[in-house]
Amino acid sequence: MAESRFVLVPLLSFILILSLPFMAEPAIGVNWGTLSFHRLSPTTVVDLFKQNKIQKVKLFEADPDALKALMGSGIQVMVGIPNEMLFLLSSSTQASDLWVRQNVSAYTVKGGVDIRYVAVGNEPFLSSYSGQYVSYVMPALLNLQQSLARANLANFVKLVVPCNADAYESSLPSQGAFRPELTQIMTQLVSFLNSNGSPFVVNIYPFLSLYGNSDFPQDYAFFEGTTHASYRWIKCLLQCI
Ligand SMILES: *[C@@H]1O[C@H](CO)[C@@H](O)[C@H](O)[C@H]1NC(C)=O
């Protein structure tokens, strides 16, 4: 019980912070993707964040231009590591040391970037990847954690693994369980997160459920249900960890 509460608090804050851009929350976060036909210059993007009081940003990889533009902004940043890098980082401590040096330590200087999280992979357990990244996740986490410790950053920069909602399988939250083939990795992951003070992160895209099913309850999708359905969903998710 103590363990699930420990996980619950950061999870709730994270989901609320990153997934509810339209609610009057004191801290609002956005994903800054770069797959676009008309990319804005990074300084323009950071100016837009400031104008809109965006205080938290997730980058899908350590894009040097984005990170440079974020220097001195005070915006809290989650830096992502693409799934394709997991094998290398899982197999070499030298590679993880270099990754941390080039993509974290280089920016966490005075007047630099306020990097708070490193996302190790992006939804590496997605069923469409057929398990190809699963075995790299824990070794990559352990290598990166040691690299952060060697760089004296372990207390400040937390490692997370953004999970996909399809890691969870059930039509009803109250009957929830992770996909059976993920039980072992989820147990190891949660234990790692717990011992390092990191939140459990899950990417939830309520708009996809709305597009896919016209009966999907809108208040549920936008966390506005008077019955606090979203809280129940998250609690159920955590009970199966
Ligand atoms: C730092 O991150 C970038 C972007 O993901 C990557 O291309 C580069 O290889 C990383 N550096 C190291 C030393 O791994």
mmCIF file of C-alpha atoms and ligand atoms in Angstrom:
data_model
loop_
_atom_site.group_PDB
_atom_site.id
_atom_site.type_symbol
_atom_site.label_atom_id
_atom_site.label_comp_id
_atom_site.label_asym_id
_atom_site.label_seq_id
_atom_site.Cartn_x
_atom_site.Cartn_y
_atom_site.Cartn_z
ATOM 1 C CA MET A 1 0.000 0.000 0.000
ATOM 2 C CA ALA A 2 2.765 2.405 0.947
ATOM 3 C CA GLU A 3 4.398 1.610 -2.342
ATOM 4 C CA SER A 4 1.341 2.311 -4.458
ATOM 5 C CA ARG A 5 0.744 5.596 -2.646
ATOM 6 C CA PHE A 6 4.323 6.563 -3.275
ATOM 7 C CA VAL A 7 3.830 6.007 -6.964
ATOM 8 C CA LEU A 8 0.383 7.541 -7.078
ATOM 9 C CA VAL A 9 1.300 11.044 -6.014
ATOM 10 C CA PRO A 10 3.903 11.813 -8.667
ATOM 11 C CA LEU A 11 1.847 10.026 -11.297
ATOM 12 C CA LEU A 12 -1.202 12.138 -10.620
ATOM 13 C CA SER A 13 0.709 15.354 -10.682
ATOM 14 C CA PHE A 14 2.499 14.357 -13.841
ATOM 15 C CA ILE A 15 -0.566 13.385 -15.773
ATOM 16 C CA LEU A 16 -2.446 16.439 -14.661
ATOM 17 C CA ILE A 17 0.446 18.674 -15.508
ATOM 18 C CA LEU A 18 1.192 17.230 -18.920
ATOM 19 C CA SER A 19 -2.205 16.218 -20.139
ATOM 20 C CA LEU A 20 -4.513 19.044 -19.236
ATOM 21 C CA PRO A 21 -3.283 22.051 -21.148
ATOM 22 C CA PHE A 22 -6.694 23.714 -21.009
ATOM 23 C CA MET A 23 -7.333 23.480 -17.294
ATOM 24 C CA ALA A 24 -6.447 26.345 -15.021
ATOM 25 C CA GLU A 25 -3.553 24.472 -13.444
ATOM 26 C CA PRO A 26 -0.682 26.431 -11.940
ATOM 27 C CA ALA A 27 1.783 24.374 -14.010
ATOM 28 C CA ILE A 28 1.105 23.439 -17.589
ATOM 29 C CA GLY A 29 3.369 21.308 -19.713
ATOM 30 C CA VAL A 30 3.571 20.565 -23.398
ATOM 31 C CA ASN A 31 5.277 18.068 -25.668
ATOM 32 C CA TRP A 32 7.625 19.805 -28.088
ATOM 33 C CA GLY A 33 7.796 17.587 -31.153
ATOM 34 C CA THR A 34 9.809 18.397 -34.243
ATOM 35 C CA LEU A 35 8.016 16.346 -36.936
ATOM 36 C CA SER A 36 6.533 19.240 -38.809
ATOM 37 C CA PHE A 37 6.505 20.755 -42.310
ATOM 38 C CA HIS A 38 6.872 24.268 -40.988
ATOM 39 C CA ARG A 39 9.153 24.185 -38.004
ATOM 40 C CA LEU A 40 9.255 27.336 -35.951
ATOM 41 C CA SER A 41 12.658 28.480 -34.835
ATOM 42 C CA PRO A 42 13.453 27.159 -31.358
ATOM 43 C CA THR A 43 13.698 30.674 -29.928
ATOM 44 C CA THR A 44 10.201 31.453 -31.265
ATOM 45 C CA VAL A 45 8.895 28.270 -29.633
ATOM 46 C CA VAL A 46 10.463 29.188 -26.299
ATOM 47 C CA ASP A 47 9.031 32.725 -26.577
ATOM 48 C CA LEU A 48 5.583 31.188 -27.155
ATOM 49 C CA PHE A 49 6.042 29.034 -24.050
ATOM 50 C CA LYS A 50 6.913 32.098 -21.999
ATOM 51 C CA GLN A 51 4.006 34.147 -23.367
ATOM 52 C CA ASN A 52 1.630 31.310 -22.528
ATOM 53 C CA LYS A 53 3.194 30.617 -19.146
ATOM 54 C CA ILE A 54 4.191 27.082 -20.076
ATOM 55 C CA GLN A 55 6.553 25.909 -17.365
ATOM 56 C CA LYS A 56 7.221 22.307 -18.354
ATOM 57 C CA VAL A 57 8.294 20.843 -21.660
ATOM 58 C CA LYS A 58 9.030 17.376 -22.952
ATOM 59 C CA LEU A 59 11.489 16.962 -25.805
ATOM 60 C CA PHE A 60 11.446 13.637 -27.621
ATOM 61 C CA GLU A 61 15.189 13.745 -27.945
ATOM 62 C CA ALA A 62 18.079 15.900 -26.845
ATOM 63 C CA ASP A 63 17.800 18.337 -29.747
ATOM 64 C CA PRO A 64 20.750 20.726 -29.280
ATOM 65 C CA ASP A 65 18.923 23.688 -30.857
ATOM 66 C CA ALA A 66 15.887 23.232 -28.630
ATOM 67 C CA LEU A 67 18.060 22.804 -25.547
ATOM 68 C CA LYS A 68 20.109 25.900 -26.400
ATOM 69 C CA ALA A 69 16.932 27.923 -26.812
ATOM 70 C CA LEU A 70 15.718 26.699 -23.413
ATOM 71 C CA MET A 71 18.871 27.859 -21.625
ATOM 72 C CA GLY A 72 18.127 30.378 -18.926
ATOM 73 C CA SER A 73 14.366 30.143 -19.535
ATOM 74 C CA GLY A 74 13.606 28.519 -16.160
ATOM 75 C CA ILE A 75 11.334 26.052 -17.967
ATOM 76 C CA GLN A 76 11.544 22.521 -16.532
ATOM 77 C CA VAL A 77 12.502 19.999 -19.171
ATOM 78 C CA MET A 78 12.078 16.268 -19.758
ATOM 79 C CA VAL A 79 14.603 15.069 -22.325
ATOM 80 C CA GLY A 80 13.694 11.925 -24.250
ATOM 81 C CA ILE A 81 15.905 9.133 -25.515
ATOM 82 C CA PRO A 82 14.614 7.517 -28.726
ATOM 83 C CA ASN A 83 13.892 3.769 -28.549
ATOM 84 C CA GLU A 84 16.554 3.180 -31.202
ATOM 85 C CA MET A 85 19.240 4.236 -28.696
ATOM 86 C CA LEU A 86 18.140 1.819 -25.970
ATOM 87 C CA PHE A 87 20.236 -1.099 -27.205
ATOM 88 C CA LEU A 88 23.458 0.936 -27.165
ATOM 89 C CA LEU A 89 22.726 2.462 -23.769
ATOM 90 C CA SER A 90 21.814 -0.927 -22.321
ATOM 91 C CA SER A 91 25.025 -2.532 -23.511
ATOM 92 C CA SER A 92 27.672 0.062 -22.673
ATOM 93 C CA THR A 93 28.309 2.152 -19.574
ATOM 94 C CA GLN A 94 30.688 4.221 -21.662
ATOM 95 C CA ALA A 95 27.825 5.063 -24.027
ATOM 96 C CA SER A 96 25.520 5.999 -21.143
ATOM 97 C CA ASP A 97 28.247 8.155 -19.557
ATOM 98 C CA LEU A 98 28.702 9.932 -22.878
ATOM 99 C CA TRP A 99 24.963 10.363 -23.358
ATOM 100 C CA VAL A 100 24.629 11.956 -19.917
ATOM 101 C CA ARG A 101 27.682 14.146 -20.465
ATOM 102 C CA GLN A 102 26.632 15.395 -23.888
ATOM 103 C CA ASN A 103 22.890 15.642 -23.359
ATOM 104 C CA VAL A 104 22.441 16.452 -19.661
ATOM 105 C CA SER A 105 25.594 17.638 -17.872
ATOM 106 C CA ALA A 106 26.470 20.020 -20.710
ATOM 107 C CA TYR A 107 23.211 21.886 -20.093
ATOM 108 C CA THR A 108 22.728 21.672 -16.322
ATOM 109 C CA VAL A 109 25.188 24.488 -15.701
ATOM 110 C CA LYS A 110 24.399 27.866 -14.146
ATOM 111 C CA GLY A 111 22.122 29.736 -16.546
ATOM 112 C CA GLY A 112 21.603 26.481 -18.429
ATOM 113 C CA VAL A 113 18.627 24.188 -18.835
ATOM 114 C CA ASP A 114 16.538 22.990 -15.893
ATOM 115 C CA ILE A 115 16.499 19.299 -16.894
ATOM 116 C CA ARG A 116 14.365 17.388 -14.385
ATOM 117 C CA TYR A 117 13.647 14.100 -16.159
ATOM 118 C CA VAL A 118 15.144 11.832 -18.765
ATOM 119 C CA ALA A 119 12.562 9.719 -20.583
ATOM 120 C CA VAL A 120 14.279 6.427 -21.386
ATOM 121 C CA GLY A 121 12.604 5.361 -24.607
ATOM 122 C CA ASN A 122 9.181 6.443 -25.729
ATOM 123 C CA GLU A 123 6.424 3.916 -25.138
ATOM 124 C CA PRO A 124 8.907 1.042 -25.579
ATOM 125 C CA PHE A 125 6.257 -1.517 -24.572
ATOM 126 C CA LEU A 126 3.819 -0.568 -27.332
ATOM 127 C CA SER A 127 2.356 -3.829 -28.708
ATOM 128 C CA SER A 128 3.158 -2.835 -32.289
ATOM 129 C CA TYR A 129 6.906 -3.034 -31.431
ATOM 130 C CA SER A 130 6.412 -6.763 -30.718
ATOM 131 C CA GLY A 131 8.600 -6.627 -27.611
ATOM 132 C CA GLN A 132 11.764 -5.610 -29.502
ATOM 133 C CA TYR A 133 12.794 -3.001 -26.900
ATOM 134 C CA VAL A 134 11.564 -4.675 -23.720
ATOM 135 C CA SER A 135 14.811 -6.378 -22.733
ATOM 136 C CA TYR A 136 16.861 -3.179 -23.151
ATOM 137 C CA VAL A 137 14.799 -0.982 -20.845
ATOM 138 C CA MET A 138 16.072 -2.136 -17.435
ATOM 139 C CA PRO A 139 19.764 -2.403 -18.386
ATOM 140 C CA ALA A 140 19.578 1.035 -20.028
ATOM 141 C CA LEU A 141 17.931 2.491 -16.913
ATOM 142 C CA LEU A 142 20.584 0.966 -14.639
ATOM 143 C CA ASN A 143 23.459 2.236 -16.797
ATOM 144 C CA LEU A 144 21.983 5.717 -17.061
ATOM 145 C CA GLN A 145 21.277 5.852 -13.326
ATOM 146 C CA GLN A 146 24.936 5.067 -12.622
ATOM 147 C CA SER A 147 26.023 7.652 -15.183
ATOM 148 C CA LEU A 148 23.809 10.278 -13.527
ATOM 149 C CA ALA A 149 25.266 9.339 -10.132
ATOM 150 C CA ARG A 150 28.821 9.678 -11.484
ATOM 151 C CA ALA A 151 27.859 13.113 -12.835
ATOM 152 C CA ASN A 152 26.402 14.068 -9.394
ATOM 153 C CA LEU A 153 22.991 14.528 -10.978
ATOM 154 C CA ALA A 154 21.119 11.521 -9.588
ATOM 155 C CA ASN A 155 19.310 13.504 -6.896
ATOM 156 C CA PHE A 156 18.064 16.081 -9.308
ATOM 157 C CA VAL A 157 17.484 14.407 -12.677
ATOM 158 C CA LYS A 158 15.045 11.476 -12.542
ATOM 159 C CA LEU A 159 14.770 8.669 -15.059
ATOM 160 C CA VAL A 160 11.305 7.695 -16.261
ATOM 161 C CA VAL A 161 9.880 5.353 -18.910
ATOM 162 C CA PRO A 162 6.792 6.820 -20.597
ATOM 163 C CA CYS A 163 4.423 3.879 -20.943
ATOM 164 C CA ASN A 164 1.743 3.538 -23.546
ATOM 165 C CA ALA A 165 -1.845 3.068 -22.451
ATOM 166 C CA ASP A 166 -1.953 -0.277 -24.252
ATOM 167 C CA ALA A 167 0.469 -1.663 -21.662
ATOM 168 C CA TYR A 168 -2.739 -1.929 -19.744
ATOM 169 C CA GLU A 169 -5.389 -4.316 -20.901
ATOM 170 C CA SER A 170 -9.007 -4.270 -19.845
ATOM 171 C CA SER A 171 -12.228 -2.752 -20.994
ATOM 172 C CA LEU A 172 -13.088 -1.837 -17.417
ATOM 173 C CA PRO A 173 -10.551 -0.080 -15.211
ATOM 174 C CA SER A 174 -11.758 -2.020 -12.188
ATOM 175 C CA GLN A 175 -10.725 -5.260 -13.894
ATOM 176 C CA GLY A 176 -7.401 -3.830 -14.909
ATOM 177 C CA ALA A 177 -4.128 -5.590 -15.412
ATOM 178 C CA PHE A 178 -1.036 -5.024 -17.487
ATOM 179 C CA ARG A 179 -0.561 -7.268 -20.493
ATOM 180 C CA PRO A 180 0.635 -10.606 -19.094
ATOM 181 C CA GLU A 181 3.949 -10.502 -20.986
ATOM 182 C CA LEU A 182 4.720 -7.151 -19.298
ATOM 183 C CA THR A 183 4.173 -8.274 -15.707
ATOM 184 C CA GLN A 184 7.850 -8.941 -15.049
ATOM 185 C CA ILE A 185 9.192 -5.765 -16.658
ATOM 186 C CA MET A 186 6.511 -3.628 -14.988
ATOM 187 C CA THR A 187 7.406 -5.068 -11.589
ATOM 188 C CA GLN A 188 11.100 -4.374 -12.162
ATOM 189 C CA LEU A 189 10.365 -0.914 -13.520
ATOM 190 C CA VAL A 190 8.157 0.142 -10.628
ATOM 191 C CA SER A 191 10.662 -1.149 -8.118
ATOM 192 C CA PHE A 192 13.407 0.870 -9.871
ATOM 193 C CA LEU A 193 11.253 4.011 -9.969
ATOM 194 C CA ASN A 194 10.348 3.576 -6.325
ATOM 195 C CA SER A 195 13.946 3.240 -5.162
ATOM 196 C CA ASN A 196 15.019 6.277 -7.166
ATOM 197 C CA GLY A 197 12.148 8.598 -6.329
ATOM 198 C CA SER A 198 10.939 8.723 -9.935
ATOM 199 C CA PRO A 199 7.308 8.972 -11.046
ATOM 200 C CA PHE A 200 5.498 6.345 -13.098
ATOM 201 C CA VAL A 201 4.645 7.993 -16.410
ATOM 202 C CA VAL A 202 1.902 6.918 -18.777
ATOM 203 C CA ASN A 203 0.936 8.701 -21.978
ATOM 204 C CA ILE A 204 -2.812 9.020 -22.276
ATOM 205 C CA TYR A 205 -4.452 10.437 -25.381
ATOM 206 C CA PRO A 206 -8.135 10.897 -24.562
ATOM 207 C CA PHE A 207 -8.785 12.561 -27.924
ATOM 208 C CA LEU A 208 -7.921 9.305 -29.710
ATOM 209 C CA SER A 209 -10.593 7.508 -27.677
ATOM 210 C CA LEU A 210 -13.044 10.247 -28.581
ATOM 211 C CA TYR A 211 -12.230 10.038 -32.288
ATOM 212 C CA GLY A 212 -12.412 6.267 -32.229
ATOM 213 C CA ASN A 213 -15.705 5.971 -30.396
ATOM 214 C CA SER A 214 -18.446 8.556 -30.565
ATOM 215 C CA ASP A 215 -19.992 7.123 -27.390
ATOM 216 C CA PHE A 216 -16.848 7.716 -25.383
ATOM 217 C CA PRO A 217 -17.828 9.990 -22.470
ATOM 218 C CA GLN A 218 -16.350 13.422 -23.083
ATOM 219 C CA ASP A 219 -16.143 14.458 -19.456
ATOM 220 C CA TYR A 220 -14.255 11.253 -18.736
ATOM 221 C CA ALA A 221 -11.841 11.952 -21.584
ATOM 222 C CA PHE A 222 -11.051 15.444 -20.321
ATOM 223 C CA PHE A 223 -10.848 14.555 -16.628
ATOM 224 C CA GLU A 224 -13.937 16.640 -15.925
ATOM 225 C CA GLY A 225 -16.307 13.951 -14.709
ATOM 226 C CA THR A 226 -18.140 14.863 -11.536
ATOM 227 C CA THR A 227 -17.570 11.274 -10.429
ATOM 228 C CA HIS A 228 -13.791 11.674 -10.653
ATOM 229 C CA ALA A 229 -13.618 8.870 -13.160
ATOM 230 C CA SER A 230 -10.056 9.753 -14.084
ATOM 231 C CA TYR A 231 -8.888 9.372 -10.520
ATOM 232 C CA ARG A 232 -10.557 5.996 -10.328
ATOM 233 C CA TRP A 233 -8.897 5.001 -13.583
ATOM 234 C CA ILE A 234 -5.468 5.986 -12.334
ATOM 235 C CA LYS A 235 -6.016 4.276 -8.991
ATOM 236 C CA CYS A 236 -7.100 1.101 -10.743
ATOM 237 C CA LEU A 237 -4.071 1.293 -12.974
ATOM 238 C CA LEU A 238 -1.864 1.498 -9.914
ATOM 239 C CA GLN A 239 -3.543 -1.267 -8.029
ATOM 240 C CA CYS A 240 -2.408 -3.692 -10.661
ATOM 241 C CA ILE A 241 1.257 -2.717 -10.318
HETATM 242 C C1 LIG B 1 22.666 13.000 -27.500
HETATM 243 O O1 LIG B 1 21.347 13.005 -28.005
HETATM 244 C C2 LIG B 1 21.258 13.126 -29.421
HETATM 245 C C3 LIG B 1 19.798 13.286 -29.786
HETATM 246 O O2 LIG B 1 19.047 12.154 -29.403
HETATM 247 C C4 LIG B 1 21.928 11.918 -30.060
HETATM 248 O O3 LIG B 1 21.891 12.034 -31.463
HETATM 249 C C5 LIG B 1 23.361 11.816 -29.573
HETATM 250 O O4 LIG B 1 23.939 10.628 -30.084
HETATM 251 C C6 LIG B 1 23.417 11.796 -28.053
HETATM 252 N N1 LIG B 1 24.799 11.810 -27.614
HETATM 253 C C7 LIG B 1 25.423 10.717 -27.176
HETATM 254 C C8 LIG B 1 26.871 10.885 -26.804
HETATM 255 O O5 LIG B 1 24.881 9.635 -27.063
#
